[in-house]
Short mmCIF file of C-alpha atoms and ligand atoms in Angstrom, two decimals:
data_model
loop_
_atom_site.label_atom_id
_atom_site.label_comp_id
_atom_site.label_asym_id
_atom_site.label_seq_id
_atom_site.Cartn_x
_atom_site.Cartn_y
_atom_site.Cartn_z
CA MET A 1 55.86 109.62 76.07
CA GLU A 2 54.38 106.19 76.68
CA VAL A 3 54.93 103.02 74.72
CA ARG A 4 53.00 99.78 75.00
CA ALA A 5 54.12 96.36 73.80
CA ARG A 6 52.62 92.92 73.99
CA ALA A 7 54.05 89.45 73.46
CA PRO A 8 52.28 86.09 73.27
CA GLY A 9 52.62 82.95 75.31
CA LYS A 10 53.21 79.59 73.66
CA ILE A 11 52.56 75.91 73.70
CA ILE A 12 55.21 73.29 73.00
CA LEU A 13 53.89 70.52 70.76
CA ALA A 14 57.00 68.37 71.14
CA GLY A 15 60.50 68.52 72.53
CA GLU A 16 60.48 70.50 75.79
CA HIS A 17 63.46 69.80 78.09
CA ALA A 18 65.20 67.74 75.40
CA VAL A 19 65.61 71.04 73.49
CA VAL A 20 67.84 72.30 76.32
CA HIS A 21 70.13 69.36 75.49
CA GLY A 22 70.27 69.96 71.74
CA SER A 23 67.16 68.14 70.48
CA THR A 24 64.58 69.60 68.11
CA ALA A 25 61.37 71.05 69.56
CA VAL A 26 58.18 72.43 67.99
CA SER A 27 56.30 75.37 69.44
CA ALA A 28 53.44 77.71 68.52
CA ALA A 29 52.41 81.13 69.80
CA ILE A 30 48.95 81.36 71.37
CA ASP A 31 46.64 84.32 71.57
CA LEU A 32 47.14 85.09 75.24
CA TYR A 33 49.48 88.00 75.82
CA THR A 34 51.63 89.80 78.36
CA TYR A 35 51.44 93.60 78.09
CA VAL A 36 54.11 96.06 79.15
CA SER A 37 53.71 99.81 79.23
CA LEU A 38 56.69 102.11 79.68
CA ARG A 39 56.47 105.81 80.48
CA PHE A 40 59.21 108.32 81.22
CA PRO A 41 58.20 111.13 83.58
CA THR A 42 58.32 114.69 82.29
CA PRO A 43 60.55 117.17 84.21
CA HIS A 44 57.24 118.60 85.44
CA ASP A 45 56.44 115.27 87.22
CA ASN A 46 59.50 115.73 89.45
CA ASP A 47 59.87 111.97 89.75
CA ASP A 48 63.30 110.49 90.32
CA ALA A 49 62.61 106.78 90.64
CA LEU A 50 62.31 103.63 88.58
CA LYS A 51 58.89 102.11 89.27
CA LEU A 52 57.58 98.66 88.45
CA GLN A 53 53.94 97.71 88.83
CA LEU A 54 53.06 94.01 88.50
CA LYS A 55 49.29 94.13 88.19
CA ASP A 56 48.72 90.36 88.09
CA VAL A 57 50.18 89.92 91.54
CA ASP A 58 49.10 93.31 92.88
CA LEU A 59 52.59 94.54 93.69
CA GLU A 60 54.43 97.76 93.06
CA PHE A 61 58.09 98.59 93.58
CA SER A 62 60.14 101.75 93.40
CA TRP A 63 63.90 102.28 93.31
CA PRO A 64 65.28 105.82 93.66
CA VAL A 65 67.77 106.42 90.83
CA GLY A 66 70.39 107.37 93.44
CA LYS A 67 70.08 103.86 94.90
CA LEU A 68 70.49 102.24 91.48
CA LYS A 69 73.62 104.34 90.84
CA GLU A 70 75.02 103.41 94.22
CA VAL A 71 74.40 99.65 93.97
CA LEU A 72 74.75 98.65 90.31
CA PRO A 73 78.42 98.47 89.31
CA GLU A 74 78.16 98.61 85.52
CA LEU A 75 75.44 101.24 85.02
CA GLY A 76 75.77 103.32 81.90
CA ILE A 77 78.37 101.20 80.17
CA LYS A 78 75.92 98.91 78.33
CA SER A 79 74.72 99.45 74.80
CA ALA A 80 71.11 98.67 73.83
CA SER A 81 72.31 97.40 70.48
CA SER A 82 74.63 94.73 71.91
CA PRO A 83 72.86 92.36 74.30
CA SER A 84 75.14 90.96 76.95
CA SER A 85 74.88 88.56 79.85
CA CYS A 86 74.62 89.75 83.42
CA SER A 87 78.01 89.57 85.14
CA LEU A 88 78.39 87.82 88.49
CA GLU A 89 78.98 91.17 90.18
CA THR A 90 75.80 92.72 88.77
CA THR A 91 73.80 89.53 89.49
CA LYS A 92 74.80 89.89 93.14
CA ALA A 93 73.95 93.61 93.17
CA ILE A 94 70.52 92.95 91.62
CA ALA A 95 69.93 90.12 94.11
CA SER A 96 70.60 92.56 96.97
CA LEU A 97 68.11 95.08 95.54
CA VAL A 98 65.47 92.35 95.22
CA GLU A 99 66.19 90.99 98.71
CA GLU A 100 65.46 94.42 100.16
CA LEU A 101 61.92 94.15 98.78
CA ASN A 102 61.23 91.52 101.47
CA LEU A 103 58.88 89.47 99.30
CA VAL A 104 56.67 87.14 101.33
CA ASP A 105 57.33 83.41 100.88
CA ALA A 106 54.33 82.94 98.59
CA LYS A 107 55.70 85.57 96.20
CA LEU A 108 59.36 84.56 96.23
CA GLY A 109 58.99 83.15 92.70
CA LEU A 110 58.62 86.73 91.48
CA ALA A 111 62.18 87.54 92.52
CA SER A 112 63.59 86.10 89.28
CA GLY A 113 61.14 88.11 87.16
CA ILE A 114 61.97 91.31 89.03
CA SER A 115 65.68 90.60 88.61
CA ALA A 116 65.19 90.13 84.87
CA PHE A 117 63.33 93.43 84.78
CA LEU A 118 66.12 95.29 86.61
CA TRP A 119 68.75 93.78 84.34
CA LEU A 120 66.92 94.55 81.08
CA TYR A 121 65.82 98.02 82.14
CA THR A 122 69.18 99.23 83.43
CA SER A 123 71.08 97.66 80.52
CA ILE A 124 68.95 99.51 77.97
CA HIS A 125 68.06 102.75 79.81
CA GLY A 126 70.60 103.00 82.62
CA GLU A 127 69.24 104.77 85.69
CA LYS A 128 66.66 106.89 83.83
CA PRO A 129 63.47 107.31 85.90
CA ALA A 130 60.41 105.56 84.45
CA LYS A 131 57.23 103.73 85.28
CA VAL A 132 56.74 100.24 83.88
CA VAL A 133 53.41 98.43 84.21
CA VAL A 134 53.01 94.70 83.50
CA THR A 135 49.75 92.79 83.02
CA SER A 136 49.20 89.36 81.57
CA GLU A 137 46.45 87.10 80.27
CA LEU A 138 48.74 84.12 80.86
CA PRO A 139 48.74 82.05 84.03
CA LEU A 140 52.15 82.65 85.64
CA GLY A 141 54.49 79.70 86.05
CA SER A 142 52.19 77.23 84.27
CA GLY A 143 54.04 76.16 81.14
CA LEU A 144 52.54 78.69 78.72
CA GLY A 145 55.70 80.80 78.55
CA SER A 146 54.78 83.66 80.89
CA SER A 147 58.45 84.36 81.65
CA ALA A 148 59.38 84.62 77.98
CA ALA A 149 56.32 86.74 77.13
CA LEU A 150 57.33 89.10 79.94
CA CYS A 151 60.93 89.34 78.70
CA VAL A 152 59.90 89.83 75.05
CA ALA A 153 57.25 92.49 75.76
CA LEU A 154 59.66 94.25 78.12
CA SER A 155 62.57 94.18 75.66
CA ALA A 156 60.30 95.43 72.86
CA ALA A 157 58.98 98.32 74.95
CA LEU A 158 62.44 99.27 76.22
CA LEU A 159 64.07 99.11 72.79
CA SER A 160 61.21 101.13 71.26
CA LEU A 161 62.26 104.12 73.31
CA SER A 162 65.98 103.54 73.23
CA ASP A 163 67.96 106.52 71.89
CA SER A 164 70.56 104.28 70.31
CA LEU A 165 68.01 102.49 68.12
CA LYS A 166 66.10 105.51 66.81
CA LEU A 167 63.03 103.55 65.75
CA ASP A 168 60.29 105.51 64.00
CA PHE A 169 56.74 105.63 65.19
CA GLY A 170 55.03 105.45 61.83
CA HIS A 171 51.37 105.32 60.95
CA GLN A 172 49.17 106.42 63.89
CA GLY A 173 51.92 105.77 66.39
CA TRP A 174 52.48 102.08 65.48
CA GLN A 175 56.02 100.85 65.23
CA THR A 176 57.03 98.18 62.78
CA PHE A 177 59.96 96.02 63.73
CA GLY A 178 62.04 94.60 60.91
CA ASP A 179 64.01 91.37 61.13
CA SER A 180 67.08 92.97 62.71
CA GLU A 181 65.00 94.72 65.41
CA LEU A 182 63.13 91.48 66.12
CA ASP A 183 66.45 89.74 66.41
CA LEU A 184 67.58 92.33 68.94
CA VAL A 185 64.35 92.03 70.95
CA ASN A 186 64.82 88.26 70.95
CA LYS A 187 68.44 88.46 72.09
CA TRP A 188 67.64 90.78 75.01
CA ALA A 189 64.63 88.65 75.94
CA PHE A 190 66.91 85.61 76.01
CA GLU A 191 69.18 87.43 78.48
CA GLY A 192 66.09 88.08 80.63
CA GLU A 193 65.04 84.43 80.39
CA LYS A 194 68.51 83.44 81.58
CA MET A 195 67.89 85.41 84.80
CA ILE A 196 64.57 83.54 85.27
CA HIS A 197 65.32 80.03 83.99
CA GLY A 198 69.02 79.61 84.59
CA ARG A 199 69.60 77.58 81.43
CA PRO A 200 66.92 78.30 78.83
CA SER A 201 67.15 76.85 75.34
CA GLY A 202 65.74 80.08 73.88
CA ILE A 203 62.69 78.44 72.29
CA ASP A 204 60.13 80.32 74.43
CA ASN A 205 61.48 83.82 73.76
CA THR A 206 62.01 82.99 70.08
CA VAL A 207 58.43 81.85 69.43
CA SER A 208 57.09 84.75 71.48
CA THR A 209 59.14 87.23 69.40
CA PHE A 210 58.51 85.79 65.95
CA GLY A 211 55.06 84.26 66.48
CA ASN A 212 53.42 81.52 64.42
CA MET A 213 54.81 78.02 64.64
CA ILE A 214 58.50 77.24 64.81
CA LYS A 215 60.95 74.39 64.87
CA PHE A 216 63.90 75.10 67.16
CA ARG A 217 67.19 73.31 67.63
CA SER A 218 70.44 74.52 69.27
CA GLY A 219 69.44 78.17 68.94
CA GLU A 220 68.40 77.74 65.28
CA LEU A 221 64.90 78.80 64.32
CA THR A 222 62.95 77.44 61.34
CA HIS A 223 59.50 78.89 60.56
CA ILE A 224 56.85 76.23 59.97
CA LYS A 225 54.11 76.75 57.43
CA THR A 226 51.05 74.56 57.63
CA ASN A 227 47.50 74.44 56.36
CA MET A 228 46.54 71.63 58.71
CA PRO A 229 43.82 72.63 61.18
CA LEU A 230 45.13 71.82 64.63
CA LYS A 231 43.07 72.20 67.78
CA MET A 232 44.45 71.78 71.27
CA LEU A 233 42.59 71.78 74.53
CA VAL A 234 44.74 73.39 77.22
CA THR A 235 44.08 72.18 80.76
CA ASN A 236 45.72 73.95 83.67
CA THR A 237 46.36 71.54 86.55
CA LYS A 238 46.87 74.64 88.71
CA VAL A 239 49.82 72.92 90.36
CA GLY A 240 52.50 75.58 90.71
CA ARG A 241 56.03 74.80 89.62
CA ASN A 242 59.20 76.48 88.64
CA THR A 243 60.83 76.00 85.25
CA SER A 244 64.33 76.66 86.49
CA ALA A 245 64.16 73.85 89.10
CA LEU A 246 62.64 71.38 86.61
CA VAL A 247 65.29 72.13 83.98
CA ALA A 248 68.02 71.69 86.62
CA GLY A 249 66.44 68.35 87.68
CA VAL A 250 66.61 66.99 84.13
CA SER A 251 70.25 68.08 83.81
CA GLU A 252 71.09 66.29 87.06
CA ARG A 253 69.42 63.12 85.79
CA ALA A 254 71.37 63.48 82.53
CA ALA A 255 74.60 63.79 84.51
CA ARG A 256 73.78 60.62 86.48
CA HIS A 257 72.69 58.51 83.48
CA GLY A 258 74.52 60.06 80.52
CA SER A 259 74.08 57.34 77.95
CA ALA A 260 70.45 56.47 78.79
CA MET A 261 69.39 60.12 78.79
CA ALA A 262 71.24 60.78 75.52
CA SER A 263 69.04 58.06 73.97
CA VAL A 264 65.93 59.68 75.46
CA PHE A 265 66.89 63.09 74.01
CA LYS A 266 67.61 61.49 70.63
CA ALA A 267 64.19 59.80 70.62
CA VAL A 268 62.55 63.16 71.37
CA ASP A 269 64.48 64.71 68.48
CA SER A 270 63.02 62.07 66.12
CA ILE A 271 59.52 62.65 67.49
CA SER A 272 59.77 66.43 66.97
CA ASN A 273 61.02 66.00 63.41
CA GLU A 274 58.19 63.60 62.64
CA VAL A 275 55.68 66.08 64.11
CA VAL A 276 57.09 68.80 61.82
CA ALA A 277 56.91 66.52 58.77
CA ILE A 278 53.27 65.65 59.47
CA ILE A 279 52.22 69.24 60.13
CA GLN A 280 53.96 70.53 57.02
CA SER A 281 52.84 67.90 54.53
CA PRO A 282 49.94 69.09 52.34
CA VAL A 283 46.43 68.18 53.44
CA SER A 284 44.44 66.62 50.61
CA ASP A 285 41.16 65.48 52.21
CA ASP A 286 39.40 64.66 55.50
CA LEU A 287 40.76 61.13 55.51
CA ALA A 288 44.29 62.48 55.28
CA ILE A 289 43.60 64.84 58.19
CA THR A 290 42.28 62.00 60.35
CA GLU A 291 45.34 59.90 59.54
CA LYS A 292 47.65 62.78 60.44
CA GLU A 293 45.81 63.46 63.68
CA GLU A 294 46.15 59.82 64.69
CA LYS A 295 49.89 59.94 64.05
CA LEU A 296 50.26 63.24 65.92
CA GLY A 297 48.31 61.86 68.87
CA GLU A 298 50.56 58.83 69.02
CA LEU A 299 53.68 61.01 68.87
CA MET A 300 52.33 63.19 71.69
CA GLU A 301 51.82 60.06 73.82
CA MET A 302 55.36 58.88 73.03
CA ASN A 303 56.77 62.31 73.92
CA GLN A 304 54.84 62.29 77.19
CA GLY A 305 56.31 58.87 78.04
CA LEU A 306 59.80 60.26 77.53
CA LEU A 307 59.01 63.36 79.61
CA GLN A 308 57.94 61.03 82.39
CA CYS A 309 61.26 59.29 81.93
CA MET A 310 63.00 62.67 82.42
CA GLY A 311 61.14 63.03 85.73
CA VAL A 312 59.01 66.07 84.87
CA SER A 313 55.50 64.61 84.88
CA HIS A 314 53.19 64.91 87.88
CA GLY A 315 50.22 63.07 89.42
CA THR A 316 47.80 65.73 88.18
CA ILE A 317 49.19 65.47 84.65
CA GLU A 318 48.75 61.69 84.75
CA ALA A 319 45.18 62.20 85.97
CA VAL A 320 44.33 64.38 82.93
CA ILE A 321 45.97 61.80 80.65
CA LYS A 322 43.86 59.02 82.19
CA THR A 323 40.67 61.04 81.86
CA THR A 324 41.20 62.04 78.24
CA LEU A 325 42.24 58.49 77.33
CA LYS A 326 38.71 57.37 78.19
CA TYR A 327 37.67 59.43 75.15
CA LYS A 328 40.60 58.13 73.07
CA LEU A 329 42.28 61.54 73.19
CA ALA A 330 46.05 62.02 73.39
CA THR A 331 47.51 64.32 76.05
CA LYS A 332 50.99 65.52 76.95
CA LEU A 333 52.39 68.16 79.28
CA THR A 334 53.53 71.41 77.70
CA GLY A 335 56.39 73.63 78.85
CA ALA A 336 58.39 72.56 81.86
CA GLY A 337 55.82 70.15 83.40
CA GLY A 338 55.81 69.25 87.09
CA GLY A 339 52.17 70.48 87.11
CA GLY A 340 51.22 73.48 84.99
CA CYS A 341 49.37 73.03 81.69
CA VAL A 342 48.73 69.97 79.55
CA LEU A 343 47.70 69.72 75.90
CA THR A 344 45.03 67.44 74.52
CA LEU A 345 44.77 67.07 70.77
CA LEU A 346 41.17 67.62 69.69
CA PRO A 347 40.68 65.77 66.42
CA THR A 348 38.47 67.44 63.81
CA ARG A 349 35.98 64.55 64.20
CA ILE A 350 35.18 66.01 67.66
CA GLY A 351 34.69 69.63 66.59
CA GLY A 352 34.24 71.93 69.60
CA ARG A 353 36.32 74.84 70.72
CA GLY A 354 39.85 73.97 71.66
CA MET A 355 42.36 76.70 71.95
CA GLU A 356 43.17 77.05 68.31
CA ILE A 357 46.82 77.67 67.70
CA SER A 358 46.87 81.26 66.61
CA PHE A 359 49.33 83.00 64.40
CA SER A 360 50.41 86.03 66.36
CA GLY A 361 53.76 87.56 67.20
CA PHE A 362 54.32 90.43 69.55
CA SER A 363 53.23 93.86 68.48
CA SER A 364 53.88 97.24 69.93
N1 ATP B 1 53.02 88.98 84.39
C1 ATP B 1 54.03 88.72 85.23
N2 ATP B 1 54.20 89.47 86.35
C2 ATP B 1 55.21 89.20 87.19
N3 ATP B 1 56.13 88.22 87.02
C3 ATP B 1 56.01 87.44 85.94
C4 ATP B 1 54.97 87.66 84.99
N4 ATP B 1 55.10 86.74 84.02
C5 ATP B 1 56.17 85.99 84.34
N5 ATP B 1 56.73 86.39 85.50
C6 ATP B 1 57.96 85.80 86.12
O1 ATP B 1 58.19 84.55 85.51
C7 ATP B 1 58.09 83.47 86.48
C8 ATP B 1 57.42 82.25 85.84
O2 ATP B 1 58.34 81.72 84.90
P1 ATP B 1 58.49 80.17 84.64
O3 ATP B 1 59.47 80.05 83.56
O4 ATP B 1 58.73 79.43 85.91
O5 ATP B 1 57.03 79.73 84.11
P2 ATP B 1 56.38 79.93 82.66
O6 ATP B 1 57.28 80.74 81.82
O7 ATP B 1 54.99 80.40 82.85
O8 ATP B 1 56.32 78.43 82.12
P3 ATP B 1 57.30 77.70 81.04
O9 ATP B 1 58.66 78.26 81.25
O10 ATP B 1 57.23 76.24 81.42
O11 ATP B 1 56.68 77.97 79.73
C9 ATP B 1 57.25 84.07 87.60
O12 ATP B 1 57.51 83.42 88.83
C10 ATP B 1 57.76 85.52 87.61
O13 ATP B 1 59.02 85.62 88.23
C1 MEV B 2 61.46 73.18 79.69
C2 MEV B 2 61.85 74.03 78.51
O1 MEV B 2 62.36 73.16 77.50
C3 MEV B 2 60.65 74.73 77.90
C4 MEV B 2 59.90 75.60 78.85
O2 MEV B 2 58.80 76.18 78.16
C5 MEV B 2 62.93 75.00 78.92
C6 MEV B 2 63.63 75.68 77.75
O3 MEV B 2 63.64 75.12 76.66
O4 MEV B 2 64.19 76.75 77.98
MG1 MG B 3 59.29 80.23 81.47
#
């Protein structure tokens, strides 16, 4: 039996980082996906290992089930239907398994993703042998939510074949997830994100699970409905960075300058709420669209200024901002910053092919 699941990446229109500290943020799923396939060997295959193939980075790993049983202290006591956080003891055990893989320095960033995989897999399926294959259309570690898409697609695939959930494969082998199953996928994915990000707000896994456009604040999701055409150009600076370190850096700055940073986070909250109000208000004519685009562009510039204030911009991001400004276009970083991807609002007056925000959740 093989199951395949996919989950989309995302852009953040407003509110990244501040959302970790309780502010509102706005995010939309994009039509670039991470795909996970899960297959259990038949007795005939005579295979007694858990295998993970990461196609994007050309790596493959294998753990004999005996090794998993020997090293992981809480195997077999987890329930797929009640997501839980990884204990300190299990975190250490998983770290030792990952250390033994001897990843080269250039691939050390993958350790957190592999740890999330081991945690999610063994929590939901224990030490059952399987082969899991991951491929992605998203650039890894670039602000488009590759870590969340991985955790959501993985959780969806794992839960699809979980005995305790007993999901039906309906019409032509497609599974439909209802709200409670989506909620479960999202909760497990959040646990995976915690292994990768340290202190995620949950916005990335939530938009990847539910799709479309969302407003997110303190773990609360609100779906956004809009008929405003919105085109964003996504530019990848190709400067590698790590979300977990950037999030930690902002928290350290907040600890050093509590009152000033609280004001920054509050300003971001107002910006995000204004973005939502503009996007949701009905569009009457072209003039109204142009007016809204101008306001959105200004809010993106204000948000970028505050992100710079948080210390998460980068020379390459500033270079894209300077270039697009020559054409009177507004640009801000998206995701954790420090390099990665930036968004430029393409007003309808320009036309052209931006990356249109698509309306797609994960499917399996
Ligand atoms: N397809 C994949 N194959 C292997 N590992 C992956 C894959 N997708 C994500 N990862 C893991 O996620 C890490 C990147 O996560 P990180 O949160 O730093 O960036 P991001 O999610 O792309 O950006 P952001 O969090 O800003 O949206 C990688 O280093 C790796 O550990
Ligand atoms: C930087 C951050 O705000 C968004 C990353 O896409 C982190 C998070 O919210 O988990
Ligand atoms: Mg991430």
